[in-house]
Short mmCIF file of C-alpha atoms in Angstrom, two decimals:
data_model
loop_
_atom_site.label_atom_id
_atom_site.label_comp_id
_atom_site.label_asym_id
_atom_site.label_seq_id
_atom_site.Cartn_x
_atom_site.Cartn_y
_atom_site.Cartn_z
CA UNK A 217 -71.95 39.65 -2.24
CA UNK A 218 -72.07 40.81 -5.82
CA UNK A 219 -72.96 37.32 -6.98
CA UNK A 220 -76.02 37.04 -4.75
CA UNK A 221 -78.44 38.84 -7.06
CA UNK A 222 -77.13 36.87 -10.02
CA UNK A 223 -77.42 33.57 -8.18
CA UNK A 224 -80.86 34.47 -6.93
CA UNK A 225 -81.93 35.46 -10.43
CA UNK A 226 -80.50 32.28 -11.94
CA UNK A 227 -82.19 30.17 -9.27
CA UNK A 228 -85.51 31.96 -9.84
CA UNK A 229 -85.35 31.48 -13.60
CA UNK A 230 -84.68 27.78 -13.15
CA UNK A 231 -87.80 27.53 -10.98
CA UNK A 232 -89.80 29.43 -13.58
CA UNK A 233 -88.61 27.12 -16.38
CA UNK A 234 -89.32 24.07 -14.23
CA UNK A 235 -92.85 25.36 -13.59
CA UNK A 236 -93.36 25.98 -17.33
CA UNK A 237 -92.05 22.51 -18.18
CA UNK A 238 -94.29 20.79 -15.62
CA UNK A 239 -97.35 22.75 -16.76
CA UNK A 240 -96.62 21.92 -20.41
CA UNK A 241 -96.19 18.25 -19.56
CA UNK A 242 -99.33 17.94 -17.46
CA UNK A 243 -101.44 20.11 -19.74
CA UNK A 244 -100.37 17.91 -22.63
CA UNK A 245 -102.10 14.83 -21.29
CA UNK A 246 -105.73 16.04 -20.98
CA UNK A 247 -105.39 18.48 -23.89
CA UNK A 248 -103.85 15.93 -26.26
CA UNK A 249 -107.19 14.49 -27.33
CA UNK A 250 -108.54 17.99 -27.99
CA UNK A 251 -105.51 18.90 -30.09
CA UNK A 252 -105.79 15.70 -32.12
CA UNK A 253 -109.55 16.21 -32.46
CA UNK A 254 -109.16 19.80 -33.72
CA UNK A 255 -106.37 18.99 -36.17
CA UNK A 256 -107.92 15.87 -37.69
CA UNK A 257 -111.37 17.44 -37.91
CA UNK A 258 -109.77 20.61 -39.27
CA UNK A 259 -108.49 18.63 -42.27
CA UNK A 260 -112.01 17.33 -42.90
CA UNK A 261 -113.44 20.84 -42.45
CA UNK A 262 -111.35 22.03 -45.40
CA UNK A 263 -113.79 20.12 -47.60
CA UNK A 264 -116.92 19.41 -45.58
CA UNK A 265 -118.62 21.79 -43.14
CA UNK A 266 -121.57 21.35 -40.83
CA UNK A 267 -124.76 20.70 -42.83
CA UNK A 268 -126.81 23.89 -42.90
CA UNK A 269 -129.84 24.92 -44.91
CA UNK A 270 -128.06 27.70 -46.79
CA UNK A 271 -130.01 29.85 -49.26
CA UNK A 272 -128.15 28.23 -52.18
CA UNK A 273 -129.63 24.85 -51.17
CA UNK A 274 -133.24 26.04 -51.17
CA UNK A 275 -135.30 24.53 -54.02
CA UNK A 276 -136.34 27.07 -56.67
CA UNK A 277 -140.10 27.54 -56.88
CA UNK A 278 -142.42 29.70 -58.96
CA UNK A 279 -144.05 32.63 -57.17
CA UNK A 280 -147.81 33.12 -57.15
CA UNK A 281 -148.35 36.93 -57.38
CA UNK A 282 -151.62 36.73 -55.41
CA UNK A 283 -149.96 34.86 -52.54
CA UNK A 284 -147.03 37.28 -52.60
CA UNK A 285 -149.33 40.33 -52.33
CA UNK A 286 -151.46 38.69 -49.64
CA UNK A 287 -148.45 37.92 -47.47
CA UNK A 288 -147.05 41.41 -47.93
CA UNK A 289 -150.35 42.98 -46.84
CA UNK A 290 -150.20 41.09 -43.54
CA UNK A 291 -146.65 42.31 -42.81
CA UNK A 292 -146.24 44.98 -40.06
CA UNK A 293 -145.92 48.65 -40.99
CA UNK A 294 -142.22 48.71 -40.06
CA UNK A 295 -139.85 46.02 -41.26
CA UNK A 296 -136.36 45.00 -40.19
CA UNK A 297 -135.21 41.49 -41.08
CA UNK A 298 -137.32 40.24 -43.96
CA UNK A 299 -137.09 37.01 -45.98
CA UNK A 300 -139.29 35.21 -48.54
CA UNK A 301 -138.78 31.45 -48.82
CA UNK A 302 -140.71 28.30 -49.63
CA UNK A 303 -141.94 25.35 -47.60
CA UNK A 304 -142.67 22.85 -50.31
CA UNK A 305 -144.81 24.86 -52.72
CA UNK A 306 -146.00 27.27 -50.01
CA UNK A 307 -144.54 30.78 -49.96
CA UNK A 308 -143.71 32.14 -46.50
CA UNK A 309 -142.53 35.51 -45.21
CA UNK A 310 -140.30 35.82 -42.15
CA UNK A 311 -140.33 39.28 -40.58
CA UNK A 312 -138.38 40.01 -37.39
CA UNK A 313 -138.78 36.51 -35.98
CA UNK A 314 -142.44 36.08 -37.00
CA UNK A 315 -143.49 33.71 -39.80
CA UNK A 316 -146.32 34.87 -42.02
CA UNK A 317 -147.94 32.17 -44.10
CA UNK A 318 -147.24 29.60 -41.42
CA UNK A 319 -149.34 26.43 -41.22
CA UNK A 320 -149.58 23.13 -39.40
CA UNK A 321 -148.16 20.61 -41.88
CA UNK A 322 -149.94 17.32 -42.56
CA UNK A 323 -148.62 14.23 -44.32
CA UNK A 324 -149.24 15.64 -47.82
CA UNK A 325 -147.35 18.83 -46.90
CA UNK A 326 -144.40 16.79 -45.65
CA UNK A 327 -144.43 14.77 -48.88
CA UNK A 328 -144.39 18.03 -50.86
CA UNK A 329 -141.40 19.29 -48.85
CA UNK A 330 -139.52 16.01 -49.38
CA UNK A 331 -140.27 16.18 -53.10
CA UNK A 332 -138.87 19.74 -53.26
CA UNK A 333 -135.55 18.37 -51.98
CA UNK A 334 -135.58 15.54 -54.51
CA UNK A 335 -136.51 12.67 -52.22
CA UNK A 336 -139.55 10.71 -51.04
CA UNK A 337 -140.69 10.09 -47.50
CA UNK A 338 -139.42 6.88 -45.90
CA UNK A 339 -140.74 7.79 -42.48
CA UNK A 340 -141.48 10.85 -40.32
CA UNK A 341 -140.12 11.11 -36.77
CA UNK A 342 -141.68 13.51 -34.27
CA UNK A 343 -138.91 15.00 -32.14
CA UNK A 344 -139.72 16.32 -28.69
CA UNK A 345 -136.22 17.73 -28.36
CA UNK A 346 -133.51 19.07 -30.66
CA UNK A 347 -130.86 16.62 -31.87
CA UNK A 348 -127.25 16.82 -33.05
CA UNK A 349 -128.19 18.14 -36.50
CA UNK A 350 -130.25 21.00 -35.10
CA UNK A 351 -128.50 21.61 -31.74
CA UNK A 352 -129.41 25.31 -31.48
CA UNK A 353 -131.57 26.61 -28.64
CA UNK A 354 -133.35 29.15 -30.87
CA UNK A 355 -135.06 26.24 -32.66
CA UNK A 356 -136.69 24.91 -29.50
CA UNK A 357 -139.69 27.16 -30.07
CA UNK A 358 -140.55 24.95 -33.07
CA UNK A 359 -140.86 21.79 -30.97
CA UNK A 360 -142.18 19.26 -31.63
CA UNK A 361 -140.22 19.13 -34.87
CA UNK A 362 -140.91 16.73 -37.73
CA UNK A 363 -137.87 14.93 -39.10
CA UNK A 364 -138.50 13.63 -42.59
CA UNK A 365 -136.26 10.64 -43.28
CA UNK A 366 -136.02 10.35 -47.06
CA UNK A 367 -135.53 7.27 -49.21
CA UNK A 368 -131.98 8.55 -49.77
CA UNK A 369 -131.49 8.64 -45.96
CA UNK A 370 -131.53 12.46 -45.94
CA UNK A 371 -132.94 14.31 -42.93
CA UNK A 372 -135.28 17.28 -43.44
CA UNK A 373 -136.49 19.09 -40.33
CA UNK A 374 -139.84 20.90 -40.38
CA UNK A 375 -141.53 23.05 -37.73
CA UNK A 376 -144.82 21.58 -36.51
CA UNK A 377 -146.10 25.10 -35.78
CA UNK A 378 -145.26 27.04 -38.94
CA UNK A 379 -144.28 24.45 -41.52
CA UNK A 380 -140.87 26.13 -41.96
CA UNK A 381 -138.05 24.00 -43.27
CA UNK A 382 -135.40 24.28 -40.54
CA UNK A 383 -132.63 22.00 -41.81
CA UNK A 384 -131.74 19.55 -44.55
CA UNK A 385 -128.82 17.15 -44.18
CA UNK A 386 -127.88 14.41 -46.60
CA UNK A 387 -126.41 11.11 -45.47
CA UNK A 388 -123.01 12.07 -46.89
CA UNK A 389 -123.03 15.42 -45.06
CA UNK A 390 -123.86 13.73 -41.77
CA UNK A 391 -121.15 11.12 -42.17
CA UNK A 392 -118.49 13.73 -42.83
CA UNK A 393 -119.76 15.87 -39.95
CA UNK A 394 -119.12 13.02 -37.51
CA UNK A 395 -115.38 13.29 -38.17
CA UNK A 396 -115.37 16.97 -39.10
CA UNK A 397 -117.76 19.65 -37.89
CA UNK A 398 -119.22 17.91 -34.81
CA UNK A 399 -115.89 17.41 -32.99
CA UNK A 400 -114.29 20.57 -34.42
CA UNK A 401 -117.08 22.86 -33.18
CA UNK A 402 -117.64 20.78 -30.02
CA UNK A 403 -121.26 20.28 -31.08
CA UNK A 404 -122.27 18.14 -28.12
CA UNK A 405 -126.04 18.64 -28.02
CA UNK A 406 -126.49 19.13 -24.22
CA UNK A 407 -123.72 21.77 -24.34
CA UNK A 408 -124.53 23.38 -27.70
CA UNK A 409 -128.20 23.89 -26.84
CA UNK A 410 -127.07 26.41 -24.20
CA UNK A 411 -125.26 29.01 -26.31
CA UNK A 412 -123.57 30.72 -23.33
CA UNK A 413 -122.36 27.42 -21.86
CA UNK A 414 -121.05 26.21 -25.23
CA UNK A 415 -119.24 29.50 -25.82
CA UNK A 416 -117.60 29.32 -22.38
CA UNK A 417 -116.54 25.69 -22.82
CA UNK A 418 -114.91 26.32 -26.21
CA UNK A 419 -113.16 29.49 -25.02
CA UNK A 420 -111.74 27.74 -21.94
CA UNK A 421 -110.64 24.71 -23.94
CA UNK A 422 -108.95 26.91 -26.52
CA UNK A 423 -107.48 29.22 -23.87
CA UNK A 424 -105.81 26.41 -21.92
CA UNK A 425 -104.55 24.90 -25.17
CA UNK A 426 -103.09 28.27 -26.18
CA UNK A 427 -101.20 28.52 -22.87
CA UNK A 428 -99.85 24.99 -23.32
CA UNK A 429 -98.57 25.82 -26.82
CA UNK A 430 -96.91 29.04 -25.58
CA UNK A 431 -95.13 27.08 -22.83
CA UNK A 432 -93.95 24.56 -25.42
CA UNK A 433 -92.53 27.29 -27.64
CA UNK A 434 -90.70 28.82 -24.65
CA UNK A 435 -89.17 25.44 -23.79
CA UNK A 436 -88.05 24.82 -27.39
CA UNK A 437 -86.50 28.29 -27.74
CA UNK A 438 -84.70 27.88 -24.40
CA UNK A 439 -83.19 24.59 -25.61
CA UNK A 440 -82.09 26.26 -28.84
CA UNK A 441 -80.48 29.23 -27.05
CA UNK A 442 -78.82 27.06 -24.41
CA UNK A 443 -77.46 24.33 -26.74
CA UNK A 444 -77.17 26.40 -29.95
CA UNK A 445 -78.01 23.43 -32.16
CA UNK A 446 -81.07 21.62 -33.49
CA UNK A 447 -79.95 18.01 -32.96
CA UNK A 448 -80.17 17.59 -29.17
CA UNK A 449 -81.79 14.27 -28.32
CA UNK A 450 -80.87 10.66 -28.94
CA UNK A 451 -84.45 9.46 -28.76
CA UNK A 452 -86.36 10.18 -31.96
CA UNK A 453 -89.63 11.10 -30.24
CA UNK A 454 -87.90 13.85 -28.22
CA UNK A 455 -86.03 15.15 -31.25
CA UNK A 456 -89.15 15.25 -33.45
CA UNK A 457 -91.19 17.00 -30.79
CA UNK A 458 -88.46 19.59 -30.28
CA UNK A 459 -87.56 20.30 -33.92
CA UNK A 460 -91.12 20.22 -35.25
CA UNK A 461 -92.20 22.38 -32.33
CA UNK A 462 -89.59 24.99 -33.26
CA UNK A 463 -90.79 25.14 -36.86
CA UNK A 464 -94.56 24.60 -36.56
CA UNK A 465 -95.08 25.92 -33.02
CA UNK A 466 -96.09 29.41 -34.14
CA UNK A 467 -98.52 28.00 -36.72
CA UNK A 468 -99.97 25.77 -34.02
CA UNK A 469 -100.33 28.75 -31.70
CA UNK A 470 -102.06 30.75 -34.44
CA UNK A 471 -104.48 27.89 -35.18
CA UNK A 472 -105.54 27.31 -31.57
CA UNK A 473 -105.60 30.98 -30.55
CA UNK A 474 -107.63 31.98 -33.61
CA UNK A 475 -110.11 29.20 -32.84
CA UNK A 476 -110.65 30.80 -29.44
CA UNK A 477 -111.03 34.24 -31.05
CA UNK A 478 -113.86 32.95 -33.22
CA UNK A 479 -116.00 33.28 -30.08
CA UNK A 480 -114.06 35.66 -27.83
CA UNK A 481 -114.00 39.43 -28.27
CA UNK A 482 -111.00 41.68 -27.93
CA UNK A 483 -111.51 43.51 -24.57
CA UNK A 484 -112.13 47.26 -24.71
CA UNK A 485 -109.12 47.87 -22.46
CA UNK A 486 -106.93 46.52 -25.27
CA UNK A 487 -108.70 48.18 -28.18
CA UNK A 488 -111.95 50.14 -28.35
CA UNK A 489 -114.45 50.29 -31.16
CA UNK A 490 -114.99 53.54 -33.03
CA UNK A 491 -118.59 54.79 -32.91
CA UNK A 492 -120.34 55.53 -36.21
CA UNK A 493 -122.04 58.86 -36.77
CA UNK A 494 -125.05 57.05 -38.21
CA UNK A 495 -125.90 53.40 -37.74
CA UNK A 496 -127.40 51.38 -40.56
CA UNK A 497 -131.15 51.40 -40.90
CA UNK A 498 -132.47 48.35 -39.12
CA UNK A 499 -136.15 49.13 -39.71
CA UNK A 500 -137.93 50.90 -42.51
CA UNK A 501 -141.56 51.63 -43.38
CA UNK A 502 -143.26 48.95 -45.45
CA UNK A 503 -144.44 51.62 -47.85
CA UNK A 504 -140.81 52.25 -48.87
CA UNK A 505 -140.44 48.69 -50.16
CA UNK A 506 -141.43 47.61 -53.67
CA UNK A 507 -142.23 43.90 -54.10
CA UNK A 508 -143.10 44.20 -57.79
CA UNK A 509 -139.41 43.99 -58.68
CA UNK A 510 -139.12 40.42 -57.38
CA UNK A 511 -138.48 37.72 -60.01
CA UNK A 512 -141.09 35.14 -61.02
CA UNK A 513 -139.19 32.34 -59.31
CA UNK A 514 -136.45 32.02 -56.70
CA UNK A 515 -135.19 29.88 -53.85
CA UNK A 516 -134.95 32.64 -51.28
CA UNK A 517 -135.13 36.43 -51.21
CA UNK A 518 -134.01 38.68 -48.35
CA UNK A 519 -134.28 42.43 -47.87
CA UNK A 520 -131.27 44.67 -47.23
CA UNK A 521 -132.01 48.15 -45.94
CA UNK A 522 -128.52 49.69 -45.85
CA UNK A 523 -126.78 51.31 -47.64
CA UNK A 524 -129.64 50.97 -50.15
CA UNK A 525 -132.98 49.18 -50.12
CA UNK A 526 -132.40 46.07 -52.22
CA UNK A 527 -133.58 42.49 -52.66
CA UNK A 528 -130.89 39.81 -52.47
CA UNK A 529 -132.20 37.05 -54.75
CA UNK A 530 -130.86 33.50 -54.52
CA UNK A 531 -131.62 31.00 -57.29
CA UNK A 532 -129.52 27.97 -56.51
CA UNK A 533 -125.86 28.95 -56.91
CA UNK A 534 -126.82 32.14 -58.73
CA UNK A 535 -127.29 35.32 -56.71
CA UNK A 536 -128.43 38.73 -57.90
CA UNK A 537 -129.49 42.10 -56.56
CA UNK A 538 -132.62 43.98 -57.61
CA UNK A 539 -133.94 47.29 -56.40
CA UNK A 540 -136.56 47.18 -53.64
CA UNK A 541 -137.66 50.83 -53.77
CA UNK A 542 -138.47 53.58 -56.26
CA UNK A 543 -134.85 54.78 -56.22
CA UNK A 544 -132.57 53.16 -58.82
CA UNK A 545 -129.58 51.20 -57.58
CA UNK A 546 -126.35 53.15 -57.59
CA UNK A 547 -123.08 51.65 -56.37
CA UNK A 548 -120.85 54.20 -58.09
CA UNK A 549 -117.99 55.70 -56.04
CA UNK A 550 -119.57 59.17 -56.19
CA UNK A 551 -122.89 58.01 -54.72
CA UNK A 552 -121.35 55.67 -52.14
CA UNK A 553 -118.87 58.31 -50.99
CA UNK A 554 -121.80 60.43 -49.80
CA UNK A 555 -123.33 57.44 -47.98
CA UNK A 556 -120.03 56.53 -46.32
CA UNK A 557 -119.28 60.08 -45.18
CA UNK A 558 -122.76 60.37 -43.67
CA UNK A 559 -122.45 57.05 -41.82
CA UNK A 560 -118.88 57.43 -40.54
CA UNK A 561 -118.98 61.19 -39.98
CA UNK A 562 -115.53 61.36 -41.58
CA UNK A 563 -114.19 62.57 -44.91
CA UNK A 564 -113.44 59.88 -47.50
CA UNK A 565 -109.75 60.23 -48.28
CA UNK A 566 -109.62 57.91 -51.28
CA UNK A 567 -111.63 55.30 -53.18
CA UNK A 568 -109.90 52.50 -55.07
CA UNK A 569 -111.15 49.50 -57.10
CA UNK A 570 -110.32 46.24 -55.40
CA UNK A 571 -110.34 42.59 -56.34
CA UNK A 572 -108.53 41.00 -53.42
CA UNK A 573 -107.88 42.12 -49.86
CA UNK A 574 -107.42 40.62 -46.40
CA UNK A 575 -110.78 42.01 -45.25
CA UNK A 576 -112.70 41.83 -48.52
CA UNK A 577 -114.46 38.62 -47.55
CA UNK A 578 -116.58 37.75 -50.57
CA UNK A 579 -116.44 35.40 -53.53
CA UNK A 580 -117.27 38.33 -55.81
CA UNK A 581 -113.89 39.64 -56.88
CA UNK A 582 -114.44 43.16 -58.16
CA UNK A 583 -115.47 45.87 -55.69
CA UNK A 584 -114.38 49.12 -54.10
CA UNK A 585 -112.56 50.22 -51.00
CA UNK A 586 -112.94 53.63 -49.33
CA UNK A 587 -110.68 54.90 -46.56
CA UNK A 588 -111.49 57.50 -43.92
CA UNK A 589 -109.43 58.49 -40.90
CA UNK A 590 -110.66 55.62 -38.69
CA UNK A 591 -112.67 53.35 -40.99
CA UNK A 592 -112.28 51.22 -44.10
CA UNK A 593 -115.38 50.50 -46.15
CA UNK A 594 -115.81 47.76 -48.76
CA UNK A 595 -118.69 47.35 -51.20
CA UNK A 596 -119.62 45.96 -54.60
CA UNK A 597 -122.54 45.85 -57.01
CA UNK A 598 -123.77 42.54 -55.54
CA UNK A 599 -124.95 44.31 -52.39
CA UNK A 600 -121.85 43.55 -50.31
CA UNK A 601 -121.22 46.37 -47.82
CA UNK A 602 -118.86 46.30 -44.87
CA UNK A 603 -117.56 49.00 -42.51
CA UNK A 604 -114.51 48.15 -40.39
CA UNK A 605 -112.63 50.04 -37.72
CA UNK A 606 -109.24 49.02 -36.29
CA UNK A 607 -110.76 46.71 -33.66
CA UNK A 608 -112.93 44.90 -36.19
CA UNK A 609 -109.92 44.44 -38.47
CA UNK A 610 -107.90 42.98 -35.62
CA UNK A 611 -110.79 40.70 -34.67
CA UNK A 612 -110.93 39.48 -38.26
CA UNK A 613 -107.18 38.80 -38.35
CA UNK A 614 -107.33 37.00 -34.99
CA UNK A 615 -109.89 34.57 -36.35
CA UNK A 616 -110.34 34.12 -40.09
CA UNK A 617 -106.89 35.20 -41.26
CA UNK A 618 -104.99 33.07 -38.72
CA UNK A 619 -107.40 30.12 -38.66
CA UNK A 620 -108.15 29.56 -42.34
CA UNK A 621 -105.09 31.35 -43.74
CA UNK A 622 -107.12 33.52 -46.12
CA UNK A 623 -103.97 35.21 -47.32
CA UNK A 624 -104.36 37.43 -50.41
CA UNK A 625 -102.94 35.66 -53.43
CA UNK A 626 -102.69 32.28 -51.67
CA UNK A 627 -106.45 31.90 -51.17
CA UNK A 628 -107.08 32.41 -54.89
CA UNK A 629 -104.96 29.40 -55.86
CA UNK A 630 -107.08 26.54 -54.54
CA UNK A 631 -104.58 23.70 -54.74
CA UNK A 632 -101.77 25.81 -53.26
CA UNK A 633 -103.93 26.95 -50.33
CA UNK A 634 -105.01 23.35 -49.69
CA UNK A 635 -101.41 22.13 -49.80
CA UNK A 636 -100.37 24.89 -47.38
CA UNK A 637 -103.17 23.95 -44.95
CA UNK A 638 -102.32 20.23 -45.19
CA UNK A 639 -98.68 20.91 -44.31
CA UNK A 640 -99.59 23.12 -41.36
CA UNK A 641 -102.20 20.72 -39.97
CA UNK A 642 -100.05 17.61 -40.40
CA UNK A 643 -97.12 19.45 -38.80
CA UNK A 644 -99.32 20.20 -35.81
CA UNK A 645 -100.36 16.55 -35.59
CA UNK A 646 -96.73 15.47 -35.42
CA UNK A 647 -96.14 17.85 -32.52
CA UNK A 648 -99.26 16.66 -30.70
CA UNK A 649 -98.59 12.98 -31.34
CA UNK A 650 -94.97 13.03 -30.13
CA UNK A 651 -95.86 15.32 -27.22
CA UNK A 652 -98.62 12.98 -26.06
CA UNK A 653 -96.25 10.00 -26.06
CA UNK A 654 -93.65 11.95 -24.11
CA UNK A 655 -96.13 13.27 -21.55
CA UNK A 656 -97.54 9.82 -20.87
CA UNK A 657 -94.10 8.21 -20.60
CA UNK A 658 -92.56 10.86 -18.37
CA UNK A 659 -95.64 11.13 -16.14
CA UNK A 660 -96.81 7.57 -15.71
CA UNK A 661 -93.85 5.38 -16.60
CA UNK A 662 -91.39 7.56 -14.67
CA UNK A 663 -89.05 7.91 -17.61
CA UNK A 664 -87.06 11.07 -17.11
CA UNK A 665 -86.35 13.57 -19.86
CA UNK A 666 -83.03 12.93 -21.69
#
């Protein structure tokens, strides 16, 4: 009778392993295309992202002081999000979702906008719906949208209601996005236009893929423990899938899981956020802001209200910070320590200069780090300011650290980081490719596992 529990346990474990194997096999068939899509597009995404109208791409224009003052006078008494930018030669002010200086563009306005982006108008399409290069539901309020097709085959999207430039995508950017960003982000317009639906689809796709990878790792480790050797199979496809899975399986798991965590949040029952004693100032009085400090020309300028009131000025690839109030800018450790202690409600234990860190996510190298009991704060003289608690750090690791391998030291050596990513992504493709062949053969051609 003593062997009954053992036999029962052994029998149960065999059923569990059989279930895991069957799930891994059947999951592998429908998920194979997604895996291949993510890995191949991930390689492209190392060099080419989704075309977006980033501040650095905005044409630099000269500011008319009279227009600047006139726009500022029409702004509301309290201001939160605030941005100055140009539509062609026209200066516009965006304040909390409202565009001041908006206009209904005519053909000459569209020609001026095209000229600002270094092209001439080939034709203008009037879109009654968003398309794959502007698949975001928040842009639907601008419909109909004018799409300027330039002589260089670039696309420039302009609001018919406000004249705002919504997007600019060159032909090269669009071509790369077809094999990079569009499949990687699952930017299928009918799905992406509904942000909640798109989020759910990507999370479920990534979640099922994560489970499939975990099952594969369990199977590979069981083979290794049971046989105690790496060379198990006569057929090369089985051997490659097994051995590469042992070595690259964890990297594959990290890549897929972190992709899911780019949209999913860590539940509170796992880890809770720490409340701040004082939140950042989201709205300030217009009278506190000084526009006279703005430069004579720029591409885009945005207002930051915390920890200090500053203008973030973008002139092409050059960025700078200028004061936006009567108070002088002060990013010294002594001044910022007071700000941090007031916001966190905790004593600053130490402040250290920093040039590289897992969480110091900025291209500007030199900055500072302050530690309190439950928070870590990063800042620099370029206006970068970030407060992180343990949950936010974990969220960051679950996505950016595991997905893009922004490892301190490695990320600063461009060629080495690229080589590392190529090896990891190609290793994953080998696992997916051999696994797909095996799943199809064993499922549809009735070829049993060796």
